[in-house]
XYZ file of C-alpha atoms in Angstrom:
546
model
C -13.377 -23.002 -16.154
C -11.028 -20.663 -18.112
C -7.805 -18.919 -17.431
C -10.239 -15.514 -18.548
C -12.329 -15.185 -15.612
C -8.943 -15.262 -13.346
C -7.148 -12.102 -12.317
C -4.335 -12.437 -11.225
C -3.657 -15.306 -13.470
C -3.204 -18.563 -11.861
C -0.406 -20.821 -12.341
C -2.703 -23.520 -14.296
C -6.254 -24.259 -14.873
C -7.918 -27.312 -15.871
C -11.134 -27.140 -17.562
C -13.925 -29.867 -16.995
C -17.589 -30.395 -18.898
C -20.231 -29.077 -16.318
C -21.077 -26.933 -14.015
C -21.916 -27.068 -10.105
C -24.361 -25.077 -8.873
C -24.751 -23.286 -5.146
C -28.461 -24.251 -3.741
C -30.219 -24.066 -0.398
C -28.230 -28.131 0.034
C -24.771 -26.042 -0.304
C -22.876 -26.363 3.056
C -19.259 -24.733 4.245
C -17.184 -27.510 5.654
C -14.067 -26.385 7.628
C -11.543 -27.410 10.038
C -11.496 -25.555 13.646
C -7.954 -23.926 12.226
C -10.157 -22.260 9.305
C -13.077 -21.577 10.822
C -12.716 -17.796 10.409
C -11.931 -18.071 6.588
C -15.024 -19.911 6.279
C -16.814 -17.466 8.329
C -15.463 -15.072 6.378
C -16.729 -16.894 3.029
C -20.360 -16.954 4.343
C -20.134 -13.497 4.645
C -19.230 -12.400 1.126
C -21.302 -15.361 -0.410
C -24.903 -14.937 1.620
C -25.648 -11.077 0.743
C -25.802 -11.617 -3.184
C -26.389 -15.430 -3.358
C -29.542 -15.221 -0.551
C -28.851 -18.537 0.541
C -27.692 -20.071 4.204
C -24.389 -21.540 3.539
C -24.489 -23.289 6.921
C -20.828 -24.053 7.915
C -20.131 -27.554 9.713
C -16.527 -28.925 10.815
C -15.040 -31.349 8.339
C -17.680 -34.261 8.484
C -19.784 -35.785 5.608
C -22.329 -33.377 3.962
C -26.006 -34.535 4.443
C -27.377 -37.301 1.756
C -28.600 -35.348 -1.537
C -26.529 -32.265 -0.224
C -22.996 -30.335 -1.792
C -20.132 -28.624 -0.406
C -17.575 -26.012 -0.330
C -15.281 -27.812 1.797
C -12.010 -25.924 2.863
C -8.785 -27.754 3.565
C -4.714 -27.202 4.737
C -2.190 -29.728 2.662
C 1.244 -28.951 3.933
C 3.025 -30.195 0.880
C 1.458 -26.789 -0.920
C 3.292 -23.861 -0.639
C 2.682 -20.878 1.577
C -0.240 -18.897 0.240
C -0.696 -21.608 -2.560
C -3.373 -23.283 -3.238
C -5.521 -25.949 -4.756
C -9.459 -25.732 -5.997
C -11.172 -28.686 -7.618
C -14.795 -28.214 -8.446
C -16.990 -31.344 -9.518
C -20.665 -32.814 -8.944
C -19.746 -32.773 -5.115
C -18.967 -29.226 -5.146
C -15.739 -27.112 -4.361
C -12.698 -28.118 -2.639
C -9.849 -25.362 -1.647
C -7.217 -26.697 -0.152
C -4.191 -24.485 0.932
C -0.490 -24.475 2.035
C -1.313 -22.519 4.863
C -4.366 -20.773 6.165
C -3.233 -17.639 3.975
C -3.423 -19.750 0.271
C -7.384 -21.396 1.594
C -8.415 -17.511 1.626
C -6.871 -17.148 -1.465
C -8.159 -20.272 -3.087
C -11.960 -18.688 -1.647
C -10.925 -15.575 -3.650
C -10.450 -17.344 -6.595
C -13.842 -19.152 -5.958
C -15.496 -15.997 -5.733
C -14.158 -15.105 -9.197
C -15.312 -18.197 -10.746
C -19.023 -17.497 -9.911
C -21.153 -14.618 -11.741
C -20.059 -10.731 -10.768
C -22.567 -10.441 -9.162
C -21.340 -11.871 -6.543
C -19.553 -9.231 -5.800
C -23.152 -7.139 -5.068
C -24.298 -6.309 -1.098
C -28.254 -7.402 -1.557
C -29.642 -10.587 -3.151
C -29.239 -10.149 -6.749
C -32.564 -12.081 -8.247
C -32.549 -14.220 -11.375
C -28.804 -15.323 -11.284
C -27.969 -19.008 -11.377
C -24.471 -19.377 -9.163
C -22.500 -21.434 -11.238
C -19.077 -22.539 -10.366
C -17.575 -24.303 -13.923
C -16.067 -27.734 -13.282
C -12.045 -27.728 -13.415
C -9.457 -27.064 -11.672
C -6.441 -24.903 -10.380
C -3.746 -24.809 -8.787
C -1.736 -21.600 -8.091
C 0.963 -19.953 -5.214
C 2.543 -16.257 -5.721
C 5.574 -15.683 -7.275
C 6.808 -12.556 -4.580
C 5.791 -12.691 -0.443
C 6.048 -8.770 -0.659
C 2.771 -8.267 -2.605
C 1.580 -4.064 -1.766
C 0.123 -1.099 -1.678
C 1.322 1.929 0.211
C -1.397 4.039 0.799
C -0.861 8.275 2.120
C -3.642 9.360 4.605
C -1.172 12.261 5.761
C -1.952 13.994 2.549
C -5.476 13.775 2.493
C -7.067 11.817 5.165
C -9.445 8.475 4.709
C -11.767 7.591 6.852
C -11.423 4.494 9.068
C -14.354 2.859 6.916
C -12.385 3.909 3.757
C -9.733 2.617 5.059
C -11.677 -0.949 5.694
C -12.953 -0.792 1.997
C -9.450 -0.495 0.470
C -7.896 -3.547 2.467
C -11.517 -5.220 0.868
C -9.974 -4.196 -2.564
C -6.564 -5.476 -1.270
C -7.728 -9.067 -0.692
C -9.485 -9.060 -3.989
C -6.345 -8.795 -5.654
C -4.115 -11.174 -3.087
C -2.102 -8.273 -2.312
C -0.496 -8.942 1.434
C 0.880 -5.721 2.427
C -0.746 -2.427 3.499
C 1.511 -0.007 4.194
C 0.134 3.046 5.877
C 2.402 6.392 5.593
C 0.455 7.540 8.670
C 2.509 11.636 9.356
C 4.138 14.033 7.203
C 4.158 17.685 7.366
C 0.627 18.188 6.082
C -1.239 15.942 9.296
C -0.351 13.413 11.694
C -2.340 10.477 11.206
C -2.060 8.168 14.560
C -3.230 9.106 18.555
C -0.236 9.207 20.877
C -1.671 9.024 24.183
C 1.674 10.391 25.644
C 1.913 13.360 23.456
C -2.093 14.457 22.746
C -1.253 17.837 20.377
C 0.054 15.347 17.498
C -3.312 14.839 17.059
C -4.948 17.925 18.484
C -3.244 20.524 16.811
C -0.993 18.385 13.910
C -4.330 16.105 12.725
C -5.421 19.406 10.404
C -4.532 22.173 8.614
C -6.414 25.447 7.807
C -6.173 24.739 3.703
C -4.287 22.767 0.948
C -2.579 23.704 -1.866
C -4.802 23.338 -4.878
C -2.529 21.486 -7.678
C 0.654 20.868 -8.559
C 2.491 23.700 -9.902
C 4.511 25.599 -7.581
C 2.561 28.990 -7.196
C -0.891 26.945 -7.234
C -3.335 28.378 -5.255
C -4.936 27.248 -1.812
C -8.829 26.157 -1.624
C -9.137 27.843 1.876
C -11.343 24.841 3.269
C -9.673 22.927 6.584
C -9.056 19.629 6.295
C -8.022 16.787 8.904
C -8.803 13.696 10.712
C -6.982 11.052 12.341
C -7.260 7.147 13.916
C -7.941 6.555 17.504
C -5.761 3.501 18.949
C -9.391 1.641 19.140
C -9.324 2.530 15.138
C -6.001 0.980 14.411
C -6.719 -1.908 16.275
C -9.732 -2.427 14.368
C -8.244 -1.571 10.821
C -5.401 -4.143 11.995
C -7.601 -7.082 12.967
C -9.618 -6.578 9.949
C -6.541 -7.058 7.829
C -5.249 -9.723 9.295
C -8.729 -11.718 8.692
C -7.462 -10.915 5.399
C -3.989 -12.366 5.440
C -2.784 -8.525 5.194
C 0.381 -6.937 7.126
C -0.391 -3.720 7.855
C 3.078 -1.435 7.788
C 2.629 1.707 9.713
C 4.924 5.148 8.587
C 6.146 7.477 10.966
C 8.327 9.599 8.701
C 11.595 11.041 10.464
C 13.649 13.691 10.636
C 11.785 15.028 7.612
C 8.647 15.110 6.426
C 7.613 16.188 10.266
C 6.405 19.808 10.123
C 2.958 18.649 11.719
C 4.589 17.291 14.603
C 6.767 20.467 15.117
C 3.459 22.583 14.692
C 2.306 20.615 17.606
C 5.414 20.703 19.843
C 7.852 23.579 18.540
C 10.896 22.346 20.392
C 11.030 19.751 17.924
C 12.436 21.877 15.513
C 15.213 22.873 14.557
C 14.317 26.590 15.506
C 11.241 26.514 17.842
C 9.329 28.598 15.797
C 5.747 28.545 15.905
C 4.689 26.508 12.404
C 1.394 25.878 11.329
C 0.591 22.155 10.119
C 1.762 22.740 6.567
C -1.238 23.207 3.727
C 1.305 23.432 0.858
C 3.141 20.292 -0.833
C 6.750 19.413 -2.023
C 9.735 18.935 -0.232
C 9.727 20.599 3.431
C 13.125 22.985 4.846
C 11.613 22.220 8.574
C 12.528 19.268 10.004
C 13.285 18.014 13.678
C 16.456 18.977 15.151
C 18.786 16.017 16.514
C 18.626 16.834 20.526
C 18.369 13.844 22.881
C 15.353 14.968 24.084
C 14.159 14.650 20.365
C 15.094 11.682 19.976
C 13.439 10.706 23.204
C 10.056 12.021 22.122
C 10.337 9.829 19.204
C 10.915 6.609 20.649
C 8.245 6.974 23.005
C 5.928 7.855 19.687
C 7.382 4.504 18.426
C 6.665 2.555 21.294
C 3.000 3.081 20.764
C 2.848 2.661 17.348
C 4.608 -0.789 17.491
C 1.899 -1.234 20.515
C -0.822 -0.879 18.203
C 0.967 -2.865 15.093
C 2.015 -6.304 16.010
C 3.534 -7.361 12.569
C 7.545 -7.444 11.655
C 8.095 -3.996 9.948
C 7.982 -0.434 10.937
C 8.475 2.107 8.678
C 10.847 5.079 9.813
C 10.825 7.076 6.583
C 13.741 8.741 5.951
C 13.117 10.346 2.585
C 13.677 13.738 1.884
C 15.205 15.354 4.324
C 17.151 18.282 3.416
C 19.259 19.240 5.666
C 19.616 23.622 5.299
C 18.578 24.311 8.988
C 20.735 21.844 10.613
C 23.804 23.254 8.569
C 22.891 26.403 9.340
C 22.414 25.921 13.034
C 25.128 26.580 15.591
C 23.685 23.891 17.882
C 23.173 21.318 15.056
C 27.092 21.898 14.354
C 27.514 21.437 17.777
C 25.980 18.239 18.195
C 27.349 17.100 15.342
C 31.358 17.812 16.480
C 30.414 16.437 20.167
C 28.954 13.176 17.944
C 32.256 12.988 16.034
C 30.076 13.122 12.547
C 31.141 14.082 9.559
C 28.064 16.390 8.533
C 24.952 16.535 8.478
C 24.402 13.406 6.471
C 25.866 11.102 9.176
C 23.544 13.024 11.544
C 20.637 11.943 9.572
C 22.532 8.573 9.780
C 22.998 8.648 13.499
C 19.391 9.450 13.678
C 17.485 6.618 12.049
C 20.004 4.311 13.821
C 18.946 5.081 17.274
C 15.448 4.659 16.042
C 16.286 1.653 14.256
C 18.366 -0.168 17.448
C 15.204 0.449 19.266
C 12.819 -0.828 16.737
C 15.150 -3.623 16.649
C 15.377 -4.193 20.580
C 11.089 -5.136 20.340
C 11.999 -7.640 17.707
C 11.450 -5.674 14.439
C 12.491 -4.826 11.260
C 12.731 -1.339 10.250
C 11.109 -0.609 7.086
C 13.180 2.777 5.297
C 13.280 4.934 2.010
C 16.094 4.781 0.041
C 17.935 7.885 1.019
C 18.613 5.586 4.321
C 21.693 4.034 1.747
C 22.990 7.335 2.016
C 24.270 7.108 5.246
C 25.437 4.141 7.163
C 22.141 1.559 7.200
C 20.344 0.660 10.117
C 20.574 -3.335 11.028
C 17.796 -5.811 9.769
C 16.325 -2.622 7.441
C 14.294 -3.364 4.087
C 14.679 -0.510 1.688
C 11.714 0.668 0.319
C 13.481 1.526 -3.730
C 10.841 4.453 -4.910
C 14.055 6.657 -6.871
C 13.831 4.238 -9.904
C 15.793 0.717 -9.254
C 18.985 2.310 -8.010
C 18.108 1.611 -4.553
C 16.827 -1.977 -5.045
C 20.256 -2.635 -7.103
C 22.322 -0.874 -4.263
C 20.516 -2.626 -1.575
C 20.336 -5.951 -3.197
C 24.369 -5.919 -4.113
C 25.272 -4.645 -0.131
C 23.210 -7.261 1.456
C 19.876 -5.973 2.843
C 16.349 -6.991 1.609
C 14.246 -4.627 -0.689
C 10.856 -3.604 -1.704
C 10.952 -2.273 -5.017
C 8.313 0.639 -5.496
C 10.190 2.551 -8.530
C 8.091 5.573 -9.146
C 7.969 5.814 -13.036
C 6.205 2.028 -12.942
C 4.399 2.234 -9.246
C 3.591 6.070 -8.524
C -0.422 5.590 -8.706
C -0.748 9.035 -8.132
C 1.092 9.954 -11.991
C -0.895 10.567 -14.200
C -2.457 8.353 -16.482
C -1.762 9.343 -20.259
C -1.433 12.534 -22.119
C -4.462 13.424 -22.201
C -5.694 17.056 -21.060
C -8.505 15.648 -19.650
C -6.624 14.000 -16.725
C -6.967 15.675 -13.276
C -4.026 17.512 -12.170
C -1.828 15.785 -14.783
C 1.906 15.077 -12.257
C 4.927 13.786 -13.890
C 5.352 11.469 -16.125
C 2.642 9.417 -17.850
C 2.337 5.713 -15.973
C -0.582 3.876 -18.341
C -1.960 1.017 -17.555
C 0.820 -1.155 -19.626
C 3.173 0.901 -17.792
C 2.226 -0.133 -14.679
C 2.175 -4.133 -15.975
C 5.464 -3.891 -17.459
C 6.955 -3.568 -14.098
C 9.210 -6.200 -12.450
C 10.382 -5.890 -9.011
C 13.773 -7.751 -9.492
C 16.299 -5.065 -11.575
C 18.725 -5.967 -14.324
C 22.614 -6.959 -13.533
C 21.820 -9.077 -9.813
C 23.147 -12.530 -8.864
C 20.736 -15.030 -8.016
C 21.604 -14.498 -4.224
C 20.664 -10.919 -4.811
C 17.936 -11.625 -6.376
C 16.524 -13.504 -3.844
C 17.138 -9.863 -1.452
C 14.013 -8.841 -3.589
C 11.051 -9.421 -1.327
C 8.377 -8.000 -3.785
C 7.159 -4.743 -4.797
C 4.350 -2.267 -3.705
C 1.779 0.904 -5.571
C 2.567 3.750 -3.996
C -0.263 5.733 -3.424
C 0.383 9.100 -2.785
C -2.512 11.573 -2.246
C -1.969 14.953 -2.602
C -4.140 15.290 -5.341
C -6.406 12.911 -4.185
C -8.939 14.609 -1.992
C -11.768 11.579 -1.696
C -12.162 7.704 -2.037
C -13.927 8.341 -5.238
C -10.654 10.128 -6.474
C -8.346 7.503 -5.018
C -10.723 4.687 -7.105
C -9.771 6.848 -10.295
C -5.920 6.677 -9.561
C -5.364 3.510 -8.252
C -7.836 1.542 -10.381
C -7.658 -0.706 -12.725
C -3.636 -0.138 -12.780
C -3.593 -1.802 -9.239
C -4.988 -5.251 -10.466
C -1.984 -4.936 -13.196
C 0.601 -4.879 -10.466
C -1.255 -6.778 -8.748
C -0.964 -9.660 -10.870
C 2.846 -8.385 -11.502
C 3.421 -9.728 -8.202
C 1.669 -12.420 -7.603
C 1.666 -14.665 -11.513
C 4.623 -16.205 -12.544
C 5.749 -16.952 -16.048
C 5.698 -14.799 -18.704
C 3.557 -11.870 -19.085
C 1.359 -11.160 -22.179
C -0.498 -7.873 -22.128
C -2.927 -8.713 -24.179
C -3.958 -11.514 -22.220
C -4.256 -9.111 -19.209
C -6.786 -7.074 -21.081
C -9.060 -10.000 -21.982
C -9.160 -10.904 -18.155
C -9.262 -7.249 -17.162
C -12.416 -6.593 -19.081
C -14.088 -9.434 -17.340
C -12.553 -7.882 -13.924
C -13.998 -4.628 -14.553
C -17.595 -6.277 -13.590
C -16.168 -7.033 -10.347
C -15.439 -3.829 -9.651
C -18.768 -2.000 -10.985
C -20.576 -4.456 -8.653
C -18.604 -3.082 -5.807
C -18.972 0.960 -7.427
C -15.255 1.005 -7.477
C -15.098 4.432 -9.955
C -11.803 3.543 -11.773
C -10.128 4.896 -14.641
C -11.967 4.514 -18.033
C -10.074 2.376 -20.999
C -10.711 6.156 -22.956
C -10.138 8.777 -20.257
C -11.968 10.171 -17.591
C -15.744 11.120 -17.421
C -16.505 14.459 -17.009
C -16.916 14.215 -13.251
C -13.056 12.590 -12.745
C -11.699 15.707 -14.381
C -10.347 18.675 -12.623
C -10.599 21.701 -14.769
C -8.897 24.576 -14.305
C -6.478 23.018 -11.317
C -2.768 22.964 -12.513
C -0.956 20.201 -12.730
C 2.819 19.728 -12.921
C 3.681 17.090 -15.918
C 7.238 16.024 -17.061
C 8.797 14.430 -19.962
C 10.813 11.180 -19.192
C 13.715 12.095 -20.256
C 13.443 15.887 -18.099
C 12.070 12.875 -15.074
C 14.886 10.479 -15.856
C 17.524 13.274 -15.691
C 15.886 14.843 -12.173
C 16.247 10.950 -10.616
C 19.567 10.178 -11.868
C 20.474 13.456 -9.566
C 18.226 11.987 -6.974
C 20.497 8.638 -6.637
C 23.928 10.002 -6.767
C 24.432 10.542 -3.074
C 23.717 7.066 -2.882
C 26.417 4.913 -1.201
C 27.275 2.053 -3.526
């Protein structure tokens, strides 16, 4: 057993002389408390392996007979865990119910890649190497924001990626479920979100500004039965699942469906072009109203602590320009438009708050004055996560120059629809969630960090494979290892990762480039120098409220 075959690295590993070997004798032994982990083990074991894996409670295996025996120890930490592996077999034992899966992860690892394969794979010899481990993550914020607004993934894509998720221990699924190009989530109460805001005639075809349209509809959208499904199934695999409903901006599909959402009432299409959107909602009570209703069903459907209320880029031309929105805004006693957007999320976020939750918001929301209880999502560089840290409220950092997945990937001509700056794979390892200049009480403020997956320019799982991997298993250990990093050492291990992932026909990103097939010729993209990048963020952050 070597620290190689691990990803993300564990804390230690022991090596021992031997091997044990999984047979038609091997048994699952589990407590009544981790019965469905062991379930779940059977069921990513049997396809490739062939054999029975009968599970038991936690009593003796039969005479001549071995086990994978699963087991809680309270003095481990939560998530941690323990494996041993010796004549007798395997033994996880977690802190919680949370490190045992994580500990059968790790087992998983530890056996040939083929594992990894959905029919019997003939010939292989399932050897688990004697040793052990003993490993617990260093952040409890460990995620991956993923955009179906942009382009939409089906529910059984959506099933596959939290698969990919629990690979790589990462806890947290966030899902940025509406935004002016299709709303993502059925609202019994208000049908047309979905009817008329789930699709759009055409999308914009690149990056650059005057790019063209492809002229081909596109849409989709989750049922309530959906979400409870793609909920469940994450939480079988320890994952949170974060849902997005992005206000005031951000919200042309939703004004497309209902036009007395906006500020204007015009008739607007769902929108097939990207960028930063003029139309947003206007700030009426009834509004507002619509909007809680919309959140009372999406905290319905998403039992965990946070929901996301977006916040981001929201520019605020039509309500200055509006005699009403001035209006509202005097009768208010506001300031501007600013504290409107203020006064908005706050309402939403007192009523978020009143069902016992935590509102999850961009970092424009330290703008304005900050909703109670909130945990700022830091994506304008580590500003926000310095800002928030230093004024007292808990952060996710998701900077975008280390955890954009959708940036592309060198300087190569050869990558598809090449978008700002160039985020490699070291790129993406050298990030650390916890900025420069904090105290160790603001430190602590730092929950974790999260990939941002945006897809505008992802138009397919097999495209969203190419973005997001392998530079997802380096943040992924970025969040989860402790101790220092070595980059080189993540290579080794990635290489023997990479098997993993052709067994389950993840298409990521080449160590040379793309093949032909993950290009996009012809489609412009819109790249950036770092310094042009750094100089276009450092304008981003200076409304900022320090």
């Amino acid at each position: 057993m070597t620290p190689t075959m691990l990803l993300p690295r564990p804390d230690s590993v022991a090596s021992g002389n031997g091997v044990f070997t999984l047979d038609t004798s091997t048994g699952i032994t589990a407590s009544g408390e981790l019965a469905p982990t062991a379930r779940w083990l059977q069921s990513v074991l049997r396809p490739a392996t062939g054999l029975p894996l009968p599970m038991t409670g936690m009593a003796a295996p039969s005479p001549g007979g071995s086990t994978l025996a699963l087991d809680l120890d309270p003095d481990l930490p939560a998530e941690g865990y323990r494996l041993a592996c010796g004549p007798g077999g395997v033994t996880i034992t977690g802190g919680d119910t949370a490190g045992v899966f994580y500990g059968c992860q790790a087992l998983r690892q530890l056996l040939p890649p083929q594992i990894y394969r959905a029919a019997e794979a003939a010939g292989v010899r399932w050897a688990v190497p004697y040793g052990n481990i003993e490993d617990a993550p260093r952040f409890r914020w460990r995620g991956a924001m993923l955009d179906v607004a942009r382009h939409f993934m089906p529910k059984h894509g959506v099933l596959r990626f939290l698969d990919l998720l629990a690979m790589h221990r990462i806890n947290t699924l966030h899902l940025h479920l509406t935004d002016d190009q299709g709303w993502r989530v059925e609202i019994l109460r208000h049908p047309r979100l979905t009817e008329v805001g789930s699709w759009r005639r055409e999308s914009q075809l690149g990056a650059a500004p005057d790019a063209p349209n492809d002229g081909r509809p596109h849409g989709g959208y989750y049922t309530q039965g959906d979400l409870r499904e793609i909920v469940a199934y994450a939480a079988e695999r320890h994952i949170t699942v974060v849902p997005e409903i992005d206000v005031p901006g951000h919200s042309q599909a939703a004004i497309a469906a209902y036009p007395a959402l906006g500020v204007r009432g015009e008739l607007l299409e769902t929108s097939p072009r990207w960028g930063v959107n003029t139309n947003i909602l206007n700030a009426e009570e009834s509004t507002l109203g619509f909007f809680l209703e919309v959140f009372d069903e999406v905290m319905d459907l998403f039992p965990g602590p946070f929901i996301g209320i977006g916040g981001d880029e929201c520019p605020t031309d039509q309500w200055d320009a509006d005699p009403r929105t001035r209006e509202l805004i005097r009768e208010r006693g506001l300031a501007g438009s600013r504290e409107l957007q203020a006064w908005f999320l706050g309402r939403i976020g007192a009523h978020v708050a009143a069902r016992g939750r935590r509102v999850f918001g961009w970092d424009e929301i330290l703008e304005g004055d900050v909703p109670e209880g909130i945990v700022v999502a830091s994506w304008r560089g580590m500003t926000g996560a310095r800002t928030a840290a230093r004024r007292g409220y808990d952060v996710v950092s998701c900077p975008d120059d280390q955890a954009y997945l959708d940036y592309r990937q060198s300087e190569l001509e050869s990558e598809p629809i090449p978008f700002a700056v160039p985020l490699t794979l070291a790129d993406a390892y050298g990030f650390d969630p916890v900025p420069d200049g904090l105290t160790g009480d603001e430190a602590d403020r730092i929950l974790g960090g999260q990939a941002n997956v945006w897809t505008e320019h992802m138009d397919s799982p097999r495209a969203v494979d190419y973005y997001v991997f392998p530079r997802l298993c380096a943040i992924a250990e970025v969040l989860w290892s402790r101790g220092e990093r070595d980059f080189d050492d993540f290579l080794v291990r990635l290489r023997t990762h990479l098997a993993r992932l052709d067994a389950l026909g993840v298409e990521y990103r080449r160590e040379d480039g793309p093949r032909p097939w993950q290009t996009r010729p012809g489609i412009p993209g819109k790249p950036a120098t770092r310094a042009d990048w750094a100089e276009l963020i450092d304008g981003l952050v200076a409304s900022i409220k320090i």
